[in-house]
Coordinates of C-alpha atoms and ligand atoms in Angstrom, one line a residue:
X1 CA -81.9 7.3 -19.0
X2 CA -85.4 7.1 -17.7
X3 CA -86.1 5.5 -14.4
X4 CA -88.6 3.2 -16.2
X5 CA -85.8 1.8 -18.4
X6 CA -83.7 1.1 -15.3
X7 CA -86.7 -0.6 -13.7
X8 CA -87.0 -2.9 -16.8
X9 CA -83.4 -4.0 -16.1
X10 CA -84.1 -4.6 -12.5
X11 CA -87.1 -6.8 -13.5
X12 CA -84.9 -8.8 -15.8
X13 CA -82.2 -9.2 -13.2
X14 CA -84.5 -10.3 -10.5
X15 CA -86.2 -12.7 -13.0
X16 CA -83.1 -14.8 -13.5
X17 CA -81.4 -17.2 -11.1
X18 CA -78.5 -17.8 -13.5
X19 CA -75.4 -15.8 -12.6
X20 CA -74.0 -15.7 -16.1
X21 CA -77.3 -14.4 -17.5
X22 CA -77.4 -11.8 -14.7
X23 CA -73.9 -10.6 -15.6
X24 CA -74.8 -10.4 -19.2
X25 CA -77.9 -8.2 -18.5
X26 CA -75.7 -5.9 -16.3
X27 CA -73.0 -5.8 -19.0
X28 CA -75.6 -4.6 -21.5
X29 CA -76.9 -2.0 -19.1
X30 CA -73.4 -0.6 -18.4
X31 CA -72.6 -0.6 -22.1
X32 CA -75.7 1.1 -23.3
X33 CA -75.6 3.7 -20.6
X34 CA -71.9 4.2 -20.1
X35 CA -72.3 7.9 -19.4
X36 CA -74.3 7.1 -16.3
X37 CA -72.3 4.1 -15.2
X38 CA -71.3 6.0 -12.0
X39 CA -74.9 6.1 -10.8
X40 CA -75.7 2.6 -12.2
X41 CA -72.9 1.0 -10.3
X42 CA -74.5 2.0 -7.0
X43 CA -78.2 1.9 -7.9
X44 CA -78.0 -1.7 -9.2
X45 CA -77.5 -2.7 -5.5
X46 CA -79.9 -0.1 -4.3
X47 CA -77.1 2.1 -2.9
X48 CA -76.2 5.7 -3.5
X49 CA -72.5 5.6 -2.5
X50 CA -69.8 3.0 -1.7
X51 CA -70.4 1.0 1.5
X52 CA -67.6 2.6 3.4
X53 CA -69.2 6.1 3.1
X54 CA -71.8 5.0 5.6
X55 CA -74.4 7.2 3.8
X56 CA -77.9 6.0 4.4
X57 CA -81.3 7.2 3.3
X58 CA -82.7 6.5 6.7
X59 CA -86.4 6.5 6.1
X60 CA -88.5 4.4 8.5
X61 CA -91.1 1.8 7.5
X62 CA -93.7 3.8 9.4
X63 CA -93.0 6.8 7.2
X64 CA -93.4 4.8 4.0
X65 CA -96.6 3.3 5.2
X66 CA -98.0 6.8 6.1
X67 CA -97.1 8.1 2.7
X68 CA -98.8 5.2 1.0
X69 CA -101.9 5.7 3.2
X70 CA -102.1 9.4 2.2
X71 CA -101.7 8.6 -1.4
X72 CA -104.1 5.8 -1.8
X73 CA -106.6 6.2 1.0
X74 CA -105.7 2.7 2.3
X75 CA -106.4 2.0 6.0
X76 CA -103.8 1.0 8.5
X77 CA -105.4 -2.5 8.9
X78 CA -105.4 -3.0 5.1
X79 CA -101.7 -2.2 5.1
X80 CA -100.9 -4.5 7.9
X81 CA -102.6 -7.4 6.3
X82 CA -101.1 -6.6 2.9
X83 CA -97.6 -6.4 4.5
X84 CA -98.2 -9.8 6.2
X85 CA -99.1 -11.2 2.8
X86 CA -96.3 -9.7 0.7
X87 CA -93.6 -9.3 3.4
X88 CA -92.2 -6.5 1.5
X89 CA -93.0 -2.8 1.4
X90 CA -92.1 -2.4 -2.3
X91 CA -94.6 -5.1 -3.3
X92 CA -97.1 -3.6 -1.0
X93 CA -96.6 -0.1 -2.5
X94 CA -97.2 -1.6 -6.0
X95 CA -100.4 -3.3 -5.0
X96 CA -101.8 -0.3 -3.2
X97 CA -100.9 2.1 -5.9
X98 CA -102.5 -0.1 -8.6
X99 CA -105.8 0.5 -6.9
X100 CA -105.4 4.2 -7.8
X101 CA -103.6 7.1 -6.3
X102 CA -103.3 10.9 -6.4
X103 CA -101.7 11.7 -9.7
X104 CA -99.3 14.3 -10.8
X105 CA -100.1 17.6 -12.6
X106 CA -97.0 17.4 -14.7
X107 CA -96.4 14.1 -16.2
X108 CA -92.8 14.3 -17.0
X109 CA -91.4 10.8 -16.4
X110 CA -88.6 10.6 -13.8
X111 CA -85.1 10.2 -15.1
X112 CA -82.5 8.0 -13.3
X113 CA -80.4 11.1 -12.7
X114 CA -83.2 13.0 -11.0
X115 CA -84.1 10.0 -8.9
X116 CA -80.4 9.5 -7.8
X117 CA -80.1 13.2 -6.9
X118 CA -83.2 13.0 -4.8
X119 CA -81.9 10.0 -3.0
X120 CA -78.6 11.7 -2.3
X121 CA -80.4 14.7 -1.0
X122 CA -82.4 12.4 1.4
X123 CA -79.1 11.1 2.9
X124 CA -78.2 14.6 3.8
X125 CA -81.5 15.4 5.6
X126 CA -80.9 15.0 9.3
X127 CA -82.0 16.3 12.7
X128 CA -85.2 17.8 13.8
X129 CA -88.0 17.7 11.2
X130 CA -86.0 15.4 9.0
X131 CA -88.7 12.7 9.0
X132 CA -91.3 15.2 7.7
X133 CA -89.0 16.4 4.9
X134 CA -88.2 12.9 3.8
X135 CA -91.9 12.1 3.9
X136 CA -92.6 15.0 1.5
X137 CA -89.8 13.9 -0.8
X138 CA -91.0 10.4 -1.0
X139 CA -94.6 11.6 -1.6
X140 CA -93.3 13.7 -4.6
X141 CA -91.4 10.7 -6.0
X142 CA -94.4 8.4 -5.8
X143 CA -96.8 10.9 -7.3
X144 CA -94.5 11.2 -10.3
X145 CA -93.9 7.5 -10.8
X146 CA -95.7 4.5 -12.2
X147 CA -96.7 1.7 -9.9
X148 CA -93.9 -0.5 -11.2
X149 CA -91.4 2.3 -10.6
X150 CA -92.9 2.9 -7.1
X151 CA -92.2 -0.7 -6.2
X152 CA -88.5 -0.3 -6.8
X153 CA -88.4 3.2 -5.4
X154 CA -89.8 1.9 -2.1
X155 CA -87.4 -1.1 -2.1
X156 CA -84.4 1.1 -2.7
X157 CA -85.4 3.8 -0.2
X158 CA -86.0 1.2 2.6
X159 CA -82.7 -0.6 1.8
X160 CA -84.5 -3.7 0.6
X161 CA -83.7 -4.0 -3.1
X162 CA -82.2 -7.5 -2.9
X163 CA -82.1 -8.5 -6.6
X164 CA -79.1 -10.7 -5.8
X165 CA -76.4 -8.5 -7.3
X166 CA -73.1 -8.9 -5.3
X167 CA -70.0 -6.7 -5.5
X168 CA -68.3 -9.6 -7.4
X169 CA -71.0 -9.6 -10.1
X170 CA -70.9 -5.8 -10.6
X171 CA -67.1 -6.0 -11.0
X172 CA -67.4 -8.8 -13.5
X173 CA -70.1 -7.1 -15.5
X174 CA -68.1 -3.9 -15.6
X175 CA -65.0 -5.7 -16.9
X176 CA -67.1 -7.6 -19.5
X177 CA -68.6 -4.3 -20.6
X178 CA -65.4 -2.2 -20.9
X179 CA -62.3 -4.3 -20.8
X180 CA -63.1 -7.9 -21.5
X181 CA -59.5 -8.6 -22.5
X182 CA -58.0 -8.1 -19.0
X183 CA -57.9 -10.6 -16.2
X184 CA -60.6 -10.6 -13.6
X185 CA -58.0 -10.6 -10.8
X186 CA -56.7 -7.1 -12.0
X187 CA -60.1 -5.6 -11.6
X188 CA -60.6 -7.4 -8.2
X189 CA -57.3 -6.1 -7.1
X190 CA -58.3 -2.5 -7.9
X191 CA -61.6 -3.0 -6.1
X192 CA -60.0 -4.6 -3.0
X193 CA -57.8 -1.5 -2.6
X194 CA -60.6 0.9 -3.4
X195 CA -64.0 -0.8 -2.7
X196 CA -66.1 1.6 -4.8
X197 CA -67.7 0.1 -7.9
X198 CA -68.1 3.6 -9.5
X199 CA -64.4 4.2 -9.0
X200 CA -63.6 0.9 -10.7
X201 CA -66.0 1.7 -13.5
X202 CA -64.1 4.9 -14.2
X203 CA -60.7 3.2 -14.1
X204 CA -62.0 0.7 -16.7
X205 CA -63.7 3.4 -18.9
X206 CA -60.6 5.6 -18.9
X207 CA -58.2 2.7 -19.5
X208 CA -56.4 3.2 -16.2
X209 CA -57.0 -0.1 -14.6
X210 CA -53.5 -1.3 -15.2
X211 CA -51.9 1.5 -13.3
X212 CA -50.9 -0.6 -10.4
X213 CA -53.7 -0.9 -7.8
X214 CA -52.8 0.4 -4.4
X215 CA -54.2 2.0 -1.3
X216 CA -55.3 5.7 -0.9
X217 CA -55.4 7.4 2.5
X218 CA -58.9 7.4 4.0
X219 CA -60.3 4.8 1.5
X220 CA -60.6 1.6 3.6
X221 CA -59.0 -1.3 1.9
X222 CA -60.3 -4.9 2.0
X223 CA -57.8 -6.4 4.4
X224 CA -55.4 -9.2 3.7
X225 CA -56.5 -12.6 5.0
X226 CA -55.0 -15.9 6.1
X227 CA -55.4 -19.5 4.9
X228 CA -55.3 -22.4 7.4
X229 CA -53.2 -25.5 7.8
X230 CA -53.3 -28.3 10.4
X231 CA -49.6 -28.4 11.5
X232 CA -46.8 -26.0 12.1
X233 CA -44.4 -28.2 10.1
X234 CA -46.8 -28.1 7.1
X235 CA -47.0 -24.3 7.4
X236 CA -43.2 -23.7 7.4
X237 CA -42.9 -26.0 4.4
X238 CA -45.7 -24.3 2.5
X239 CA -44.0 -20.9 3.1
X240 CA -40.7 -22.1 1.6
X241 CA -38.9 -23.6 4.7
X242 CA -38.8 -20.3 6.6
X243 CA -41.5 -18.1 8.0
X244 CA -42.2 -15.1 10.2
X245 CA -44.5 -16.2 13.0
X246 CA -46.7 -13.6 14.8
X247 CA -49.0 -13.9 17.8
X248 CA -52.6 -14.1 16.7
X249 CA -54.4 -11.6 18.8
X250 CA -58.1 -12.3 19.5
X251 CA -59.6 -9.0 18.9
X252 CA -61.0 -6.8 16.2
X253 CA -59.2 -5.9 13.0
X254 CA -58.3 -2.2 12.8
X255 CA -57.1 -0.3 9.9
X256 CA -55.7 3.1 10.8
X257 CA -55.4 6.0 8.3
X258 CA -53.5 9.2 9.1
X259 CA -52.8 12.3 7.2
X260 CA -51.4 15.2 9.2
X261 CA -53.7 15.6 12.2
X262 CA -56.6 13.7 10.7
X263 CA -56.9 10.1 11.8
X264 CA -59.6 7.6 11.0
X265 CA -60.0 3.9 11.7
X266 CA -62.0 1.3 9.8
X267 CA -63.2 -2.2 10.7
X268 CA -62.7 -5.5 8.8
X269 CA -65.9 -4.8 7.0
X270 CA -64.7 -1.3 6.0
X271 CA -67.0 0.5 8.4
X272 CA -65.6 3.7 10.0
X273 CA -64.9 3.0 13.7
X274 CA -63.0 6.3 14.5
X275 CA -65.4 7.2 17.3
X276 CA -64.9 3.9 19.1
X277 CA -61.1 4.4 19.6
X278 CA -60.5 7.9 21.1
X279 CA -57.4 6.8 23.0
X280 CA -55.9 5.1 20.0
X281 CA -56.5 8.1 17.8
X282 CA -54.7 10.3 20.3
X283 CA -51.7 7.9 20.3
X284 CA -51.5 7.7 16.5
X285 CA -51.4 11.4 16.3
X286 CA -47.9 11.2 17.7
X287 CA -46.7 8.9 15.0
X288 CA -44.0 10.6 13.1
X289 CA -45.3 10.4 9.5
X290 CA -47.4 12.7 7.4
X291 CA -49.5 10.1 5.7
X292 CA -49.7 6.5 6.8
X293 CA -52.0 3.4 6.7
X294 CA -51.5 0.8 9.4
X295 CA -53.0 -2.6 9.9
X296 CA -53.5 -4.3 13.2
X297 CA -55.7 -5.9 15.8
X298 CA -57.5 -4.0 18.6
X299 CA -57.6 -6.0 21.9
X300 CA -59.0 -5.3 25.3
X301 CA -56.4 -5.4 28.1
X302 CA -56.5 -5.6 31.8
X303 CA -55.5 -2.1 32.9
X304 CA -53.9 -3.4 36.1
X305 CA -51.8 -6.2 34.7
X306 CA -51.6 -5.4 31.0
X307 CA -52.9 -8.9 30.3
X308 CA -54.9 -9.5 27.1
X309 CA -58.5 -10.4 27.4
X310 CA -59.8 -12.7 24.6
X311 CA -62.2 -10.4 22.9
X312 CA -64.9 -12.8 22.2
X313 CA -65.1 -13.8 25.9
X314 CA -65.5 -10.2 26.8
X315 CA -68.3 -9.5 24.3
X316 CA -70.0 -12.8 25.0
X317 CA -69.9 -12.4 28.8
X318 CA -71.7 -9.2 28.3
X319 CA -74.2 -10.8 26.0
X320 CA -73.4 -8.4 23.3
X321 CA -72.2 -8.7 19.8
X322 CA -68.9 -7.1 19.0
X323 CA -69.8 -4.0 20.9
X324 CA -66.6 -2.1 21.4
X325 CA -67.6 1.4 22.7
X326 CA -69.1 0.2 25.9
X327 CA -66.3 -2.3 26.5
X328 CA -63.7 0.4 26.2
X329 CA -65.3 2.5 28.9
X330 CA -64.2 0.0 31.5
X331 CA -61.6 -1.9 29.7
X332 CA -58.8 -0.1 27.8
X333 CA -58.1 -1.1 24.3
X334 CA -54.6 -1.7 22.8
X335 CA -53.6 -2.1 19.2
X336 CA -51.1 -4.6 18.1
X337 CA -49.7 -3.5 14.7
X338 CA -48.6 -6.0 12.2
X339 CA -48.5 -4.1 8.9
X340 CA -47.9 -0.8 7.2
X341 CA -49.4 -0.3 3.7
X342 CA -48.8 3.3 2.9
X343 CA -46.2 5.8 4.0
X344 CA -45.7 9.5 3.1
X345 CA -47.3 9.4 -0.4
X346 CA -45.9 5.9 -1.2
X347 CA -48.0 2.7 -1.4
X348 CA -46.1 -0.1 0.3
X349 CA -48.4 -3.0 -0.8
X350 CA -45.9 -4.1 -3.5
X351 CA -43.0 -4.4 -0.9
X352 CA -42.1 -7.7 0.8
X353 CA -43.3 -8.5 4.3
X354 CA -39.7 -8.1 5.6
X355 CA -39.4 -4.6 4.1
X356 CA -42.8 -3.6 5.4
X357 CA -42.1 -4.9 8.9
X358 CA -38.8 -2.9 9.0
X359 CA -40.6 0.2 7.9
X360 CA -43.4 -0.3 10.5
X361 CA -40.8 -0.6 13.3
X362 CA -38.9 2.5 12.0
X363 CA -42.1 4.6 11.6
X364 CA -44.1 3.9 14.8
X365 CA -42.9 4.1 18.4
X366 CA -44.3 1.6 20.8
X367 CA -46.2 2.8 23.9
X368 CA -48.8 1.4 26.2
X369 CA -51.6 1.8 23.6
X370 CA -49.7 0.8 20.5
X371 CA -47.4 -2.3 20.2
X372 CA -46.0 -4.4 17.5
X373 CA -47.3 -7.9 17.1
X374 CA -44.8 -10.2 18.8
X375 CA -42.8 -11.9 16.1
X376 CA -40.0 -14.4 15.4
X377 CA -38.5 -15.7 12.1
X378 CA -37.8 -19.4 12.1
X379 CA -37.1 -22.5 10.1
X380 CA -37.7 -24.9 12.9
X381 CA -41.1 -26.4 13.7
X382 CA -39.9 -27.1 17.3
X383 CA -39.2 -23.4 17.8
X384 CA -42.5 -22.7 16.1
X385 CA -44.2 -25.1 18.6
X386 CA -42.7 -23.2 21.6
X387 CA -43.6 -19.9 20.1
X388 CA -47.2 -21.1 19.7
X389 CA -47.4 -22.2 23.3
X390 CA -46.1 -18.9 24.6
X391 CA -48.7 -17.1 22.4
X392 CA -51.5 -19.1 24.0
X393 CA -50.1 -18.4 27.5
X394 CA -50.1 -14.7 26.7
X395 CA -53.8 -14.8 26.0
X396 CA -53.7 -15.1 22.2
X397 CA -55.6 -17.7 20.0
X398 CA -52.6 -19.0 18.1
X399 CA -50.3 -17.7 15.5
X400 CA -50.3 -16.2 12.0
X401 CA -47.4 -17.4 9.9
X402 CA -46.3 -15.1 7.2
X403 CA -44.2 -15.6 4.1
X404 CA -40.8 -13.8 4.1
X405 CA -40.1 -14.5 0.5
X406 CA -39.5 -11.8 -2.1
X407 CA -43.0 -12.0 -3.4
X408 CA -44.6 -11.6 0.0
X409 CA -46.6 -8.5 -1.0
X410 CA -49.7 -7.2 0.8
X411 CA -52.6 -8.7 -1.1
X412 CA -55.8 -6.8 -0.2
X413 CA -59.0 -8.9 0.2
X414 CA -57.1 -12.1 -0.4
X415 CA -56.1 -15.3 1.2
X416 CA -53.6 -16.9 -1.2
X417 CA -51.0 -18.6 1.1
X418 CA -48.8 -15.7 2.1
X419 CA -50.4 -15.7 5.5
X420 CA -51.4 -18.9 7.3
X421 CA -53.2 -19.1 10.6
X422 CA -52.8 -21.8 13.2
X423 CA -55.0 -22.2 16.2
X424 CA -55.1 -24.6 19.1
X425 CA -56.1 -28.0 17.9
X426 CA -59.0 -29.7 19.7
X427 CA -59.3 -33.4 19.3
X428 CA -62.2 -34.6 17.1
X429 CA -63.1 -31.0 16.3
X430 CA -62.6 -28.7 13.4
X431 CA -60.0 -26.5 15.2
X432 CA -61.2 -23.2 13.8
X433 CA -64.6 -21.6 14.1
X434 CA -66.5 -21.1 10.8
X435 CA -68.5 -18.1 9.8
X436 CA -71.5 -19.1 7.7
X437 CA -74.4 -17.3 6.2
X438 CA -78.0 -17.9 7.2
X439 CA -80.2 -18.8 4.2
X440 CA -83.2 -20.3 5.9
X441 CA -85.0 -21.1 9.1
X442 CA -87.1 -23.9 10.6
X443 CA -89.9 -23.3 13.1
X444 CA -89.3 -24.6 16.6
X445 CA -91.2 -27.4 18.3
X446 CA -91.9 -28.1 22.0
X447 CA -90.2 -25.5 24.1
X448 CA -89.1 -23.6 21.0
X449 CA -92.6 -23.4 19.6
X450 CA -93.4 -19.8 18.5
X451 CA -89.8 -19.0 17.6
X452 CA -87.3 -20.5 15.1
X453 CA -85.7 -23.8 16.3
X454 CA -83.0 -24.2 13.7
X455 CA -81.3 -22.4 10.9
X456 CA -80.1 -23.5 7.4
X457 CA -76.5 -22.2 6.8
X458 CA -74.4 -21.8 3.7
X459 CA -70.8 -21.2 2.7
X460 CA -70.0 -18.8 -0.2
X461 CA -68.8 -20.1 -3.5
X462 CA -66.8 -17.2 -4.9
X463 CA -66.5 -18.7 -8.4
X464 CA -70.2 -19.3 -8.8
X465 CA -71.1 -16.2 -6.7
X466 CA -73.6 -18.5 -4.9
X467 CA -74.4 -19.4 -1.3
X468 CA -74.3 -23.2 -1.0
X469 CA -76.0 -25.0 1.9
X470 CA -73.7 -26.8 4.3
X471 CA -75.6 -27.6 7.5
X472 CA -78.7 -27.3 9.5
X473 CA -78.0 -25.9 13.0
X474 CA -80.1 -26.1 16.2
X475 CA -77.5 -26.4 18.9
X476 CA -75.8 -23.7 21.0
X477 CA -78.7 -21.3 21.0
X478 CA -80.1 -19.9 24.2
X479 CA -83.8 -19.0 24.5
X480 CA -82.8 -15.4 24.2
X481 CA -80.8 -16.1 21.0
X482 CA -83.9 -17.8 19.6
X483 CA -86.3 -15.0 20.4
X484 CA -83.7 -12.4 19.1
X485 CA -83.8 -14.1 15.7
X486 CA -87.3 -12.7 14.9
X487 CA -85.7 -9.2 15.1
X488 CA -82.5 -10.2 13.4
X489 CA -84.4 -11.7 10.4
X490 CA -87.4 -9.4 10.4
X491 CA -86.8 -7.9 7.0
X492 CA -85.1 -10.8 5.4
X493 CA -87.7 -13.5 5.3
X494 CA -89.0 -14.6 2.0
X495 CA -91.1 -17.5 0.7
X496 CA -89.0 -17.7 -2.5
X497 CA -85.5 -19.2 -2.6
X498 CA -83.2 -16.2 -3.2
X499 CA -81.6 -16.3 -6.6
X500 CA -78.0 -16.5 -5.2
X501 CA -78.8 -19.5 -2.9
X502 CA -78.1 -23.1 -3.9
X503 CA -79.9 -25.5 -1.6
X504 CA -81.8 -28.7 -2.0
X505 CA -82.8 -28.7 1.6
X506 CA -86.0 -26.7 1.9
X507 CA -86.4 -24.7 5.1
X508 CA -89.8 -23.4 6.5
X509 CA -88.8 -19.9 5.4
X510 CA -86.0 -18.7 3.2
X511 CA -83.8 -15.9 4.4
X512 CA -82.0 -13.4 2.2
X513 CA -78.3 -14.1 2.7
X514 CA -77.2 -11.1 4.8
X515 CA -76.4 -12.4 8.2
X516 CA -73.1 -14.1 9.2
X517 CA -73.1 -16.5 12.2
X518 CA -70.1 -18.1 13.9
X519 CA -70.3 -21.8 14.5
X520 CA -68.1 -24.7 15.7
X521 CA -68.4 -28.1 14.1
X522 CA -67.1 -31.6 14.8
X523 CA -66.1 -32.7 11.3
X524 CA -66.8 -32.3 7.6
X525 CA -68.6 -35.1 5.8
X526 CA -69.8 -36.0 2.4
X527 CA -73.5 -35.2 2.0
X528 CA -76.1 -36.1 -0.6
X529 CA -78.2 -33.2 0.6
X530 CA -76.0 -30.2 0.9
X531 CA -74.5 -28.4 -2.1
X532 CA -71.3 -27.0 -0.6
X533 CA -68.3 -27.4 -2.9
X534 CA -70.3 -30.0 -5.0
X535 CA -68.5 -29.3 -8.2
X536 CA -65.1 -29.9 -6.4
X537 CA -66.1 -33.0 -4.6
X538 CA -68.1 -34.7 -7.4
X539 CA -71.4 -36.4 -6.8
X540 CA -71.9 -35.2 -3.3
X541 CA -71.6 -31.9 -1.5
X542 CA -70.1 -31.3 1.9
X543 CA -71.8 -30.9 5.3
X544 CA -70.7 -30.0 8.8
X545 CA -71.5 -32.5 11.5
X546 CA -72.7 -31.4 14.9
X547 CA -72.6 -27.7 14.3
X548 CA -73.3 -25.4 17.2
X549 CA -73.6 -21.7 17.6
X550 CA -70.6 -20.1 19.4
X551 CA -72.7 -17.1 20.6
X552 CA -71.3 -14.6 18.2
X553 CA -73.0 -13.0 15.2
X554 CA -70.2 -11.8 12.9
X555 CA -71.7 -8.3 12.3
X556 CA -68.2 -7.2 11.3
X557 CA -68.2 -9.5 8.2
X558 CA -70.0 -9.1 4.9
X559 CA -71.6 -12.2 3.6
X560 CA -69.0 -12.5 0.8
X561 CA -66.3 -12.6 3.6
X562 CA -67.8 -15.7 5.2
X563 CA -66.1 -19.1 5.1
X564 CA -65.9 -20.1 1.4
X565 CA -66.9 -23.4 -0.1
X566 CA -63.2 -23.8 -1.2
X567 CA -62.1 -23.4 2.4
X568 CA -64.5 -26.0 3.6
X569 CA -63.3 -28.3 0.8
X570 CA -59.6 -27.7 2.0
X571 CA -60.6 -28.5 5.6
X572 CA -62.3 -31.7 4.3
X573 CA -59.1 -32.7 2.5
X574 CA -56.9 -31.9 5.5
X575 CA -59.1 -33.9 7.7
X576 CA -59.0 -36.9 5.3
X577 CA -55.2 -36.7 5.4
X578 CA -55.0 -36.6 9.2
X579 CA -57.4 -39.5 9.6
X580 CA -55.5 -41.4 6.9
X581 CA -52.3 -40.9 8.9
X582 CA -54.0 -42.1 12.1
X583 CA -55.3 -45.2 10.3
X584 CA -52.0 -46.1 8.9
X585 CA -50.2 -45.8 12.3
Ligands
ATP601 N1 -50.5 -11.0 13.8 C1 -51.6 -11.0 13.1 N2 -51.5 -10.9 11.8 C2 -52.6 -11.0 11.0 N3 -53.9 -11.1 11.5 C3 -54.0 -11.1 12.8 C4 -52.9 -11.1 13.7 N4 -53.3 -11.2 15.0 C5 -54.6 -11.3 14.9 N5 -55.1 -11.2 13.6 C6 -56.5 -11.4 13.3 O1 -56.8 -12.7 12.8 C7 -57.7 -12.6 11.8 C8 -57.7 -13.9 11.0 O2 -58.1 -15.0 11.8 P1 -59.5 -15.6 12.2 O3 -59.8 -16.8 11.4 O4 -59.6 -15.7 13.7 O5 -60.4 -14.4 11.9 P2 -61.7 -14.4 11.1 O6 -62.1 -12.9 10.9 O7 -62.7 -15.3 11.6 O8 -61.2 -15.0 9.7 P3 -60.6 -14.4 8.5 O9 -60.1 -13.0 8.9 O10 -59.4 -15.3 8.2 O11 -61.7 -14.4 7.6 C9 -57.3 -11.4 11.0 O12 -58.4 -10.9 10.3 C10 -56.9 -10.4 12.1 O13 -58.1 -9.7 12.6

């Protein structure tokens, strides 16, 4: 396939705001170029490998600008004003190159495969002199490409493709192209255990998708997640009258993979975190298993008393965002294990919670770095209440209740009522924090003049693959937070509403949905303005009243992992039930 043909597809995808149409275009692309689907599955999001690989092209904006100046004779000032106008290096490249450039002696058009190989090569260029090498590689690419291709080359190389293609839409389009007869959930399951779109494409192409999906050592899985309910009695009832309750540790999710002497850890967002946990790695080395995948929570503890520190307090006090390495220098980290997903060549995801817990206890020995999550199994909500209180006294944020029924499998990447979380209930408050995605910003007034004063936030609607507006937030920000925002959003501001955003409220600037912010809110109300869960509610959408920033940017969460519109709708319904009860009393 020629790069120019791929660029045609990118133009068509970025030209539509309709999800179905976008999926159709991608389906056609995958069908017509099935022999290159491995490459396409990455490049369609401007990537060269699955996210967990951590591979980056790593070329700086400065380098790109220098290359463009050399090729076109533009001055630095021209570039600065053009960048201010377009806000995007790709658009800028297209405009500068359309004024004329150095051309190539050999006019062979670039193929997609060549382009991909050059990108891969760039990821491997490191160390001294690497910036010069990358500069030369980019110059070659741009000399050989048309101005339209150059636009996308620059966007991809600088990590700014942003045509609105999510993992979910790729997975859907791959299924539609190669196996439309199977259920979407089957493909999602495979992806949740092996979050690599090219891997899933191959499973579909080779008719192997129905081999049961499961974990593979050293491929980080999308972890299992919990639903919420408002009372312990409701929770026990929902789980079939009996439940395992575990302390809910307030730390960072950690997935530990071990094979022989090799041990690696991954975060909730599938980033490799091995270097951040040297002491944990050493301890896991002693675990008596050849291959194993463990799931747990890493928590800072007081080295004197063994007491647990609430993680968010530790990070907030230091004014940092989820910054483990520096914390661990002074404060030791412990891991509380609560699951085992793979053992000695056998995937355990299909086994029940009770079986997995038993295997976890048999496989791992506790020590002062590694412990099992404190657990009871109960039918009684009074007992649950007491257990909840002791968890709070021990420095935890609540409990996670887990199904002990036959079907209590490990569901990667899913909520689905096998795990339910319960936190301390604050009166007149939504008890849990929400993680929302920034989709726009408003300029500040008065003291906040010159920086942003408020943000427009959205929840994620999985079904529609859209970010739906849910509140405008201006509270809880310190001056420092506000000035930081310029840096946080520097590459994400756009004057056009992104195609995967649904909002009737118009901010001063739109922001590509890439940053997740944690907030607290008072209640959820019906809203004629916001679009959250609109198709579930009816005429109105939902909004969060009195939202305020908790001080934490959820850098460990991908935007698709933020609070979903359905969750907000569930919270809204629970709230209605509670207030109904209060009214009738
Ligand atoms: N015993 C436990 N079992 C499962 N998860 C636990 C346990 N203890 C702590 N956790 C943590 O609790 C998280 C779920 O609760 P919480 O809502 O606080 O986290 P979140 O990341 O904001 O939300 P979520 O993970 O549900 O999207 C898990 O992802 C895990 O990191």
